[in-house]
């Protein structure tokens, strides 16, 4: 009976699972890169617009004209577009709290921005490659909030299914306005600037929201009879073990009524006490015990 008690105590003393730790859903450098994206893009077309001749109209003319072959100091706008695409790539690597599909779409949007800068518009008209990169980047950025929605808890309101669907609807409406202005619209430049500035701010909002949301870091939890388990179960069992240690008997002598002592040996606290119980010489030779005189 003593051997069985020792074995049961050893099984109970082995931790069934370690408490699950929590990790950030967005890295700090991802927040920095996401915040730099709208600053670089907006600052790029503002500075480049100031360098253009007086005949250039930011309300009617697109950003691509400033980065095209007919633009003055085109390196300013080209550099702003390339840096914005690079920030998208860095942000996608640091947003660990979103699904892989959302991170992949953000990478595609970043590559599309770099492709736009690498295929500048000619002095007149446009090229199919430039148009393809532009359409790909616009569509990817517009639908990205729907893929960045969180379905698992904790789930912030703006990153929930309803919140992400509302943001996606606004982005699609802005994209529709932009496409409508491409057909001899008078405010094509304004529509492009407003759409791109709003869309590039959303990864930053997503990164800040995810940074404030701690997610459980999965890890193997073995030992005893627990096996692998999630963070909530591991935390509950660890709390139960601490409570057992606080509730365990602290007296040394063998209590009166040996039958009652063996009947409570199945309890976690009593089993650990029984495994570490060593009767003192006084208890072994006390009155009422076998061998005492």
Short mmCIF file of C-alpha atoms in Angstrom, two decimals:
data_model
loop_
_atom_site.label_atom_id
_atom_site.label_comp_id
_atom_site.label_asym_id
_atom_site.label_seq_id
_atom_site.Cartn_x
_atom_site.Cartn_y
_atom_site.Cartn_z
CA UNK A 1 0.00 0.00 0.00
CA UNK A 2 2.91 2.35 0.70
CA UNK A 3 4.38 1.70 -2.78
CA UNK A 4 1.06 2.51 -4.48
CA UNK A 5 0.78 5.68 -2.44
CA UNK A 6 4.27 6.76 -3.49
CA UNK A 7 3.49 6.11 -7.18
CA UNK A 8 0.25 8.07 -7.03
CA UNK A 9 2.02 10.96 -5.33
CA UNK A 10 4.71 11.01 -8.04
CA UNK A 11 2.07 11.12 -10.79
CA UNK A 12 0.32 14.01 -9.11
CA UNK A 13 3.51 15.95 -8.50
CA UNK A 14 4.48 15.79 -12.19
CA UNK A 15 3.04 18.92 -13.83
CA UNK A 16 0.27 17.99 -16.24
CA UNK A 17 0.92 21.13 -18.26
CA UNK A 18 2.86 24.32 -17.99
CA UNK A 19 0.86 27.54 -17.89
CA UNK A 20 0.46 28.86 -21.42
CA UNK A 21 2.30 32.08 -22.11
CA UNK A 22 0.93 34.87 -24.28
CA UNK A 23 2.73 36.55 -27.14
CA UNK A 24 2.04 39.76 -29.06
CA UNK A 25 -0.15 39.41 -32.13
CA UNK A 26 1.80 42.23 -33.83
CA UNK A 27 5.50 42.99 -33.48
CA UNK A 28 6.61 46.49 -32.57
CA UNK A 29 8.60 46.87 -35.75
CA UNK A 30 5.47 45.87 -37.69
CA UNK A 31 3.59 48.76 -36.08
CA UNK A 32 6.41 51.12 -37.04
CA UNK A 33 6.46 49.95 -40.66
CA UNK A 34 2.67 50.09 -40.89
CA UNK A 35 2.69 53.66 -39.57
CA UNK A 36 5.40 54.71 -42.01
CA UNK A 37 3.47 53.49 -45.06
CA UNK A 38 0.81 56.28 -45.16
CA UNK A 39 3.40 58.88 -44.13
CA UNK A 40 5.76 57.95 -46.97
CA UNK A 41 3.00 57.75 -49.57
CA UNK A 42 1.20 60.95 -48.55
CA UNK A 43 4.42 62.86 -47.99
CA UNK A 44 5.74 61.56 -51.31
CA UNK A 45 2.92 62.89 -53.44
CA UNK A 46 2.77 66.17 -51.51
CA UNK A 47 6.49 66.86 -51.99
CA UNK A 48 6.47 65.61 -55.57
CA UNK A 49 3.40 67.73 -56.34
CA UNK A 50 5.19 70.83 -55.09
CA UNK A 51 8.05 70.13 -57.52
CA UNK A 52 5.81 69.83 -60.58
CA UNK A 53 5.22 72.72 -62.99
CA UNK A 54 2.24 75.04 -62.61
CA UNK A 55 0.31 73.15 -65.29
CA UNK A 56 0.12 70.05 -63.08
CA UNK A 57 -3.22 69.68 -61.27
CA UNK A 58 -3.29 67.30 -58.26
CA UNK A 59 -7.08 67.20 -58.48
CA UNK A 60 -7.23 65.92 -62.05
CA UNK A 61 -3.89 64.12 -62.53
CA UNK A 62 -2.87 60.83 -60.93
CA UNK A 63 0.11 60.05 -58.76
CA UNK A 64 1.59 57.79 -61.43
CA UNK A 65 2.17 60.81 -63.68
CA UNK A 66 4.62 62.27 -61.15
CA UNK A 67 6.50 58.95 -61.06
CA UNK A 68 6.27 58.54 -64.84
CA UNK A 69 8.68 59.60 -67.50
CA UNK A 70 6.96 62.98 -67.90
CA UNK A 71 7.22 63.87 -64.21
CA UNK A 72 9.61 66.44 -62.76
CA UNK A 73 11.98 64.96 -60.19
CA UNK A 74 10.24 61.64 -60.63
CA UNK A 75 12.59 59.93 -58.21
CA UNK A 76 10.69 61.52 -55.27
CA UNK A 77 7.38 59.86 -56.10
CA UNK A 78 9.09 56.66 -57.25
CA UNK A 79 10.99 56.40 -53.99
CA UNK A 80 7.80 57.01 -51.98
CA UNK A 81 5.95 54.22 -53.79
CA UNK A 82 8.85 51.76 -53.39
CA UNK A 83 9.24 52.51 -49.68
CA UNK A 84 5.51 52.12 -49.14
CA UNK A 85 5.58 48.71 -50.81
CA UNK A 86 8.56 47.71 -48.65
CA UNK A 87 6.67 48.76 -45.51
CA UNK A 88 3.82 46.46 -46.57
CA UNK A 89 6.25 43.55 -46.80
CA UNK A 90 7.70 44.24 -43.35
CA UNK A 91 4.23 44.67 -41.84
CA UNK A 92 3.07 41.37 -43.32
CA UNK A 93 5.99 39.60 -41.64
CA UNK A 94 5.17 41.08 -38.23
CA UNK A 95 1.38 40.64 -38.15
CA UNK A 96 1.40 37.20 -36.56
CA UNK A 97 -2.10 37.63 -35.17
CA UNK A 98 -3.87 37.50 -38.54
CA UNK A 99 -4.42 34.56 -40.85
CA UNK A 100 -1.83 33.50 -43.39
CA UNK A 101 -4.11 34.53 -46.26
CA UNK A 102 -4.24 38.13 -44.97
CA UNK A 103 -0.46 38.26 -44.67
CA UNK A 104 -0.11 36.86 -48.18
CA UNK A 105 -2.44 39.51 -49.59
CA UNK A 106 -0.44 42.23 -47.85
CA UNK A 107 2.70 40.84 -49.44
CA UNK A 108 1.00 40.94 -52.84
CA UNK A 109 -0.01 44.56 -52.24
CA UNK A 110 3.59 45.45 -51.37
CA UNK A 111 4.93 43.72 -54.47
CA UNK A 112 2.30 45.49 -56.57
CA UNK A 113 3.52 48.86 -55.28
CA UNK A 114 7.10 47.99 -56.17
CA UNK A 115 5.89 46.80 -59.59
CA UNK A 116 4.13 50.14 -60.18
CA UNK A 117 7.35 52.02 -59.47
CA UNK A 118 9.37 49.63 -61.63
CA UNK A 119 7.08 50.17 -64.65
CA UNK A 120 6.64 53.94 -64.96
CA UNK A 121 4.11 55.48 -67.30
CA UNK A 122 5.38 56.91 -70.59
CA UNK A 123 4.97 60.57 -71.45
CA UNK A 124 1.60 59.80 -73.07
CA UNK A 125 -0.79 57.00 -72.27
CA UNK A 126 0.05 53.98 -70.14
CA UNK A 127 1.51 50.50 -70.48
CA UNK A 128 -0.29 47.18 -69.87
CA UNK A 129 2.23 46.18 -67.23
CA UNK A 130 1.76 49.40 -65.27
CA UNK A 131 -2.01 49.05 -65.55
CA UNK A 132 -1.88 45.41 -64.37
CA UNK A 133 0.22 46.27 -61.30
CA UNK A 134 -2.08 49.18 -60.47
CA UNK A 135 -5.27 47.12 -60.68
CA UNK A 136 -3.72 44.28 -58.65
CA UNK A 137 -2.60 46.63 -55.88
CA UNK A 138 -5.92 48.48 -55.76
CA UNK A 139 -8.06 45.34 -55.56
CA UNK A 140 -5.79 43.59 -53.05
CA UNK A 141 -5.72 46.58 -50.71
CA UNK A 142 -9.50 47.00 -50.95
CA UNK A 143 -10.35 43.41 -49.95
CA UNK A 144 -7.54 42.99 -47.40
CA UNK A 145 -9.61 43.99 -44.31
CA UNK A 146 -12.03 41.11 -44.93
CA UNK A 147 -9.18 38.60 -44.74
CA UNK A 148 -7.68 40.27 -41.67
CA UNK A 149 -10.84 39.67 -39.60
CA UNK A 150 -10.34 37.60 -36.45
CA UNK A 151 -12.73 34.73 -35.79
CA UNK A 152 -11.08 33.42 -32.63
CA UNK A 153 -11.26 35.14 -29.25
CA UNK A 154 -10.12 37.63 -28.13
CA UNK A 155 -11.72 39.51 -31.01
CA UNK A 156 -11.73 43.34 -31.06
CA UNK A 157 -14.78 45.03 -32.48
CA UNK A 158 -13.08 46.65 -35.45
CA UNK A 159 -11.37 43.37 -36.37
CA UNK A 160 -14.50 41.25 -36.00
CA UNK A 161 -16.45 39.88 -38.91
CA UNK A 162 -18.95 42.75 -38.97
CA UNK A 163 -16.32 45.46 -38.48
CA UNK A 164 -14.03 44.09 -41.19
CA UNK A 165 -16.96 43.67 -43.57
CA UNK A 166 -17.93 47.33 -43.05
CA UNK A 167 -14.38 48.53 -43.71
CA UNK A 168 -14.16 46.36 -46.83
CA UNK A 169 -17.44 47.81 -48.09
CA UNK A 170 -16.08 51.35 -47.66
CA UNK A 171 -12.86 50.44 -49.48
CA UNK A 172 -14.78 48.83 -52.34
CA UNK A 173 -16.97 51.94 -52.62
CA UNK A 174 -13.87 54.14 -52.81
CA UNK A 175 -12.42 51.84 -55.44
CA UNK A 176 -15.64 52.06 -57.44
CA UNK A 177 -15.47 55.86 -57.28
CA UNK A 178 -11.87 55.71 -58.50
CA UNK A 179 -12.78 53.47 -61.42
CA UNK A 180 -15.67 55.75 -62.33
CA UNK A 181 -13.31 58.75 -62.43
CA UNK A 182 -10.99 57.00 -64.88
CA UNK A 183 -13.67 57.55 -67.54
CA UNK A 184 -12.94 61.20 -68.23
CA UNK A 185 -13.59 62.21 -64.62
CA UNK A 186 -12.67 65.68 -63.42
CA UNK A 187 -11.42 64.64 -59.96
CA UNK A 188 -9.40 61.53 -60.80
CA UNK A 189 -6.33 62.72 -58.90
CA UNK A 190 -8.38 63.58 -55.82
CA UNK A 191 -10.13 60.21 -55.87
CA UNK A 192 -6.81 58.36 -56.14
CA UNK A 193 -5.16 60.33 -53.36
CA UNK A 194 -8.10 59.97 -51.00
CA UNK A 195 -8.51 56.25 -51.68
CA UNK A 196 -4.83 55.36 -51.29
CA UNK A 197 -4.37 57.49 -48.17
CA UNK A 198 -7.31 55.86 -46.40
CA UNK A 199 -6.42 52.33 -47.46
CA UNK A 200 -2.77 52.57 -46.40
CA UNK A 201 -3.81 53.61 -42.87
CA UNK A 202 -5.75 50.40 -42.19
CA UNK A 203 -2.75 48.07 -41.72
CA UNK A 204 -1.48 50.48 -39.05
CA UNK A 205 -4.84 50.44 -37.26
CA UNK A 206 -4.88 46.65 -37.46
CA UNK A 207 -1.35 46.37 -36.09
CA UNK A 208 -2.05 48.67 -33.14
CA UNK A 209 -5.25 46.80 -32.29
CA UNK A 210 -3.52 43.43 -32.47
CA UNK A 211 -0.66 44.69 -30.33
CA UNK A 212 -3.11 45.40 -27.53
CA UNK A 213 -4.59 41.92 -27.88
CA UNK A 214 -2.57 39.11 -26.25
CA UNK A 215 -3.02 35.72 -27.84
CA UNK A 216 -2.09 32.34 -26.26
CA UNK A 217 1.13 30.84 -27.50
CA UNK A 218 0.56 27.15 -28.21
CA UNK A 219 3.01 24.65 -26.83
CA UNK A 220 3.15 20.96 -25.90
CA UNK A 221 2.00 20.12 -22.42
CA UNK A 222 2.83 16.63 -21.27
CA UNK A 223 3.05 14.80 -18.01
CA UNK A 224 0.80 12.69 -15.83
CA UNK A 225 -2.55 11.94 -17.37
CA UNK A 226 -3.03 15.36 -18.95
CA UNK A 227 -1.31 14.98 -22.30
CA UNK A 228 -1.49 17.88 -24.75
CA UNK A 229 -3.98 20.59 -23.86
CA UNK A 230 -4.79 24.21 -24.53
CA UNK A 231 -3.71 27.23 -22.51
CA UNK A 232 -6.90 27.58 -20.47
CA UNK A 233 -6.78 23.95 -19.30
CA UNK A 234 -3.08 24.21 -18.44
CA UNK A 235 -3.66 27.38 -16.43
CA UNK A 236 -6.58 25.81 -14.56
CA UNK A 237 -4.57 22.71 -13.66
CA UNK A 238 -1.60 24.78 -12.52
CA UNK A 239 -3.91 26.80 -10.30
CA UNK A 240 -5.39 23.58 -8.92
CA UNK A 241 -1.92 22.26 -8.06
CA UNK A 242 -1.10 25.44 -6.17
CA UNK A 243 -4.38 25.15 -4.27
CA UNK A 244 -3.58 21.51 -3.41
CA UNK A 245 -0.23 22.51 -1.97
CA UNK A 246 -1.88 25.17 0.17
CA UNK A 247 -4.57 22.75 1.39
CA UNK A 248 -2.14 19.88 2.13
CA UNK A 249 -1.76 18.91 5.84
CA UNK A 250 1.28 20.41 7.53
CA UNK A 251 1.36 18.38 10.76
CA UNK A 252 3.98 15.66 11.19
CA UNK A 253 2.49 12.91 13.31
CA UNK A 254 0.26 10.11 12.12
CA UNK A 255 -3.33 11.13 12.88
CA UNK A 256 -5.52 9.01 15.06
CA UNK A 257 -7.63 6.44 13.28
CA UNK A 258 -5.42 4.72 10.73
CA UNK A 259 -8.42 3.59 8.69
CA UNK A 260 -9.54 7.17 8.11
CA UNK A 261 -5.95 8.10 7.14
CA UNK A 262 -5.84 5.42 4.42
CA UNK A 263 -9.34 6.27 3.21
CA UNK A 264 -8.37 9.90 2.51
CA UNK A 265 -5.17 8.88 0.75
CA UNK A 266 -6.85 9.25 -2.66
CA UNK A 267 -7.07 13.03 -2.24
CA UNK A 268 -4.25 14.97 -3.95
CA UNK A 269 -3.11 16.86 -0.86
CA UNK A 270 -3.33 13.86 1.43
CA UNK A 271 -1.50 11.65 -1.07
CA UNK A 272 1.45 14.02 -1.29
CA UNK A 273 1.49 14.26 2.48
CA UNK A 274 1.42 10.46 2.72
CA UNK A 275 4.31 10.15 0.23
CA UNK A 276 6.46 12.48 2.32
CA UNK A 277 5.30 11.16 5.69
CA UNK A 278 8.07 9.84 7.89
CA UNK A 279 6.88 8.92 11.38
CA UNK A 280 9.07 10.34 14.10
CA UNK A 281 10.64 8.02 16.73
CA UNK A 282 8.25 9.37 19.31
CA UNK A 283 5.29 8.52 17.11
CA UNK A 284 6.61 4.99 16.46
CA UNK A 285 7.00 4.29 20.20
CA UNK A 286 4.05 6.27 21.47
CA UNK A 287 1.26 4.78 23.54
CA UNK A 288 -1.33 2.82 21.65
CA UNK A 289 1.01 1.73 18.81
CA UNK A 290 2.34 -1.77 18.17
CA UNK A 291 5.71 -2.36 19.83
CA UNK A 292 5.30 0.24 22.54
CA UNK A 293 5.74 -0.66 26.14
#
